[in-house]
Short mmCIF file of C-alpha atoms and ligand atoms in Angstrom, two decimals:
data_model
loop_
_atom_site.label_atom_id
_atom_site.label_comp_id
_atom_site.label_asym_id
_atom_site.label_seq_id
_atom_site.Cartn_x
_atom_site.Cartn_y
_atom_site.Cartn_z
CA MET A 1121 56.36 108.43 83.67
CA TRP A 1122 57.19 108.20 87.26
CA ASN A 1123 53.82 106.69 88.23
CA ARG A 1124 54.83 103.66 86.24
CA GLU A 1125 57.69 102.87 88.65
CA PRO A 1126 57.01 101.30 92.01
CA VAL A 1127 55.70 103.57 94.54
CA GLY A 1128 55.96 103.09 98.28
CA GLY A 1129 58.26 101.05 100.46
CA PRO A 1130 59.79 100.42 103.86
CA PHE A 1131 60.02 103.16 106.35
CA ALA A 1132 61.07 103.35 110.02
CA LEU A 1133 60.01 106.58 111.73
CA THR A 1134 59.16 108.12 115.03
CA ASP A 1135 55.54 108.89 115.81
CA HIS A 1136 54.05 111.87 117.80
CA THR A 1137 54.26 109.86 121.10
CA GLY A 1138 57.83 109.18 120.59
CA GLN A 1139 57.44 105.51 119.33
CA THR A 1140 59.15 103.84 116.39
CA ARG A 1141 56.79 102.85 113.59
CA THR A 1142 57.46 100.79 110.58
CA ASP A 1143 55.31 100.15 107.43
CA ALA A 1144 55.05 96.51 108.69
CA ASP A 1145 53.20 97.90 111.80
CA PHE A 1146 50.32 99.00 109.44
CA ARG A 1147 49.88 95.80 107.57
CA GLY A 1148 46.07 94.84 107.52
CA GLN A 1149 44.89 98.49 107.53
CA PHE A 1150 44.36 100.74 104.50
CA LEU A 1151 46.68 103.79 104.80
CA LEU A 1152 46.18 107.32 103.45
CA ILE A 1153 49.62 108.93 103.56
CA TYR A 1154 50.37 112.57 103.41
CA PHE A 1155 53.81 114.07 103.28
CA GLY A 1156 53.83 117.77 104.64
CA PHE A 1157 55.09 119.85 107.43
CA THR A 1158 53.23 121.56 110.62
CA TYR A 1159 54.50 125.08 109.71
CA CYS A 1160 52.72 124.70 106.16
CA PRO A 1161 50.26 127.74 105.99
CA ASP A 1162 47.47 126.36 103.85
CA ILE A 1163 47.92 123.42 101.51
CA CYS A 1164 48.84 120.76 104.30
CA PRO A 1165 45.88 121.67 106.65
CA THR A 1166 43.44 121.52 103.69
CA ASP A 1167 44.64 118.14 102.63
CA LEU A 1168 44.65 116.73 106.08
CA GLN A 1169 41.31 118.09 107.09
CA ALA A 1170 39.91 116.34 103.79
CA MET A 1171 41.64 112.98 105.00
CA ALA A 1172 40.16 113.24 108.28
CA GLN A 1173 36.55 113.98 107.20
CA ALA A 1174 36.83 111.12 104.65
CA VAL A 1175 37.76 108.98 107.44
CA ASP A 1176 34.72 109.95 109.51
CA GLN A 1177 32.41 109.92 106.39
CA LEU A 1178 32.98 106.36 105.81
CA GLY A 1179 31.36 105.50 109.23
CA PRO A 1180 32.46 102.19 110.58
CA ALA A 1181 34.51 101.25 107.46
CA GLY A 1182 36.50 104.20 108.34
CA GLU A 1183 38.18 102.26 111.25
CA LEU A 1184 39.82 100.18 108.39
CA VAL A 1185 41.66 103.48 107.44
CA GLN A 1186 44.74 104.84 109.03
CA PRO A 1187 45.58 108.34 108.09
CA LEU A 1188 49.39 109.23 108.36
CA PHE A 1189 51.07 112.43 108.20
CA ILE A 1190 54.83 112.28 107.40
CA SER A 1191 56.88 115.40 108.06
CA VAL A 1192 59.29 116.59 105.48
CA ASP A 1193 60.65 119.19 108.06
CA PRO A 1194 62.49 116.95 110.39
CA GLU A 1195 64.52 120.18 111.66
CA ARG A 1196 61.30 121.65 113.36
CA ASP A 1197 58.88 118.84 113.33
CA THR A 1198 59.78 116.94 116.41
CA ALA A 1199 57.55 114.27 117.88
CA GLU A 1200 56.51 116.90 120.47
CA GLN A 1201 55.80 119.41 117.65
CA LEU A 1202 53.59 116.79 115.91
CA ALA A 1203 51.67 115.97 119.03
CA GLN A 1204 50.62 119.41 119.23
CA TYR A 1205 49.45 119.39 115.58
CA VAL A 1206 47.95 115.99 114.73
CA PRO A 1207 45.01 115.85 117.13
CA SER A 1208 43.59 119.01 115.82
CA PHE A 1209 42.63 117.25 112.58
CA HIS A 1210 41.64 113.66 113.89
CA PRO A 1211 42.17 111.68 117.03
CA ARG A 1212 43.54 108.92 114.93
CA LEU A 1213 45.91 110.63 112.62
CA ILE A 1214 49.48 109.45 113.27
CA GLY A 1215 52.19 112.19 112.76
CA LEU A 1216 55.75 110.60 111.67
CA THR A 1217 59.06 112.19 111.90
CA GLY A 1218 62.64 111.02 111.95
CA ASP A 1219 66.11 112.15 111.06
CA THR A 1220 66.95 113.81 107.65
CA GLU A 1221 68.12 110.47 106.18
CA ALA A 1222 65.10 108.52 107.36
CA ILE A 1223 62.59 111.15 106.22
CA ARG A 1224 64.49 111.40 102.72
CA GLN A 1225 64.31 107.59 102.32
CA ALA A 1226 60.39 107.64 102.93
CA ALA A 1227 59.92 110.36 100.77
CA ASP A 1228 62.11 109.07 97.97
CA ALA A 1229 60.05 105.79 98.17
CA TYR A 1230 56.89 107.78 97.49
CA LYS A 1231 58.36 110.02 94.86
CA VAL A 1232 57.78 113.01 97.07
CA TYR A 1233 59.58 116.20 96.09
CA TYR A 1234 60.50 118.52 98.90
CA ALA A 1235 63.06 121.11 99.32
CA LYS A 1236 64.05 123.81 102.05
CA VAL A 1237 63.57 127.29 100.82
CA PRO A 1238 64.95 130.24 102.63
CA ARG A 1239 62.65 133.31 103.30
CA PRO A 1240 64.27 136.26 101.94
CA GLY A 1241 65.71 138.52 104.44
CA SER A 1242 65.33 136.33 107.39
CA SER A 1243 66.73 133.03 108.90
CA GLU A 1244 63.36 131.38 108.57
CA PHE A 1245 62.65 128.77 105.85
CA THR A 1246 59.59 127.28 104.33
CA ILE A 1247 59.36 123.71 102.59
CA GLU A 1248 58.37 123.25 98.93
CA HIS A 1249 56.71 119.94 98.68
CA THR A 1250 54.37 117.95 96.53
CA GLY A 1251 51.07 117.26 98.11
CA PHE A 1252 49.68 114.02 97.13
CA VAL A 1253 47.57 111.64 99.29
CA TYR A 1254 48.78 108.03 98.84
CA LEU A 1255 46.49 105.13 99.41
CA VAL A 1256 48.22 101.81 100.49
CA GLY A 1257 46.30 98.50 100.87
CA PRO A 1258 46.39 96.24 103.93
CA ASP A 1259 49.09 94.16 102.20
CA GLY A 1260 51.32 97.13 102.21
CA ARG A 1261 51.09 97.65 98.50
CA TYR A 1262 50.59 100.91 96.76
CA ARG A 1263 47.06 101.37 95.40
CA GLY A 1264 47.26 104.84 93.93
CA PHE A 1265 47.20 108.53 94.77
CA PHE A 1266 44.97 111.68 94.92
CA PRO A 1267 45.98 114.96 93.62
CA PRO A 1268 46.38 117.97 96.02
CA GLY A 1269 43.21 119.49 97.02
CA THR A 1270 41.04 116.32 96.42
CA SER A 1271 37.77 116.69 98.58
CA ALA A 1272 36.65 114.41 101.27
CA GLU A 1273 33.67 113.39 99.11
CA ARG A 1274 36.13 112.31 96.33
CA LEU A 1275 38.21 110.28 98.93
CA VAL A 1276 35.42 108.47 100.20
CA HIS A 1277 34.07 107.67 96.78
CA VAL A 1278 37.37 106.09 95.72
CA LEU A 1279 38.03 104.54 99.01
CA LYS A 1280 34.74 102.67 98.90
CA GLN A 1281 35.97 100.93 95.72
CA HIS A 1282 38.81 99.60 97.56
CA LEU A 1283 37.42 98.91 101.21
CA PRO A 1284 35.69 95.39 101.68
CA ARG A 1285 31.87 95.49 101.15
CA PRO A 1286 29.88 95.78 104.46
NI1 NI B 2103 52.28 121.88 102.92
#
């Protein structure tokens, strides 16, 4: 039932270069938004790679698509940490982080579940999280989501239905 509720909304976060970014900064662009964390061993890298490949496979139309990675691990994912991480996927991938409150607000807006889970027998922790890719239109409105593990080809197929015809 949750997908009947409004998804998306305002956010104010810090990008991987240390600049404040809000949702309003991205009007006019299609957004592919993914919530995850840089220490995620496999799911996040796989989905981010698919997003990056999709943007490239779209060719010139891909310029209209801005991929965003919003951290759900504000303790470890500093702007500096994100700056090490995002360029390995795509030169235009923007990493966003913030304080616990700001991250929670952004995640709640997108109905993202995440929780800190301690690793047994150590002081380390991991983050359980949902891994949907959200599509937001140039007007800032939510267009839909892709399930975790969606291929680049599938992303391209659906994005082409939303992007203006060349
Ligand atoms: Ni992950």
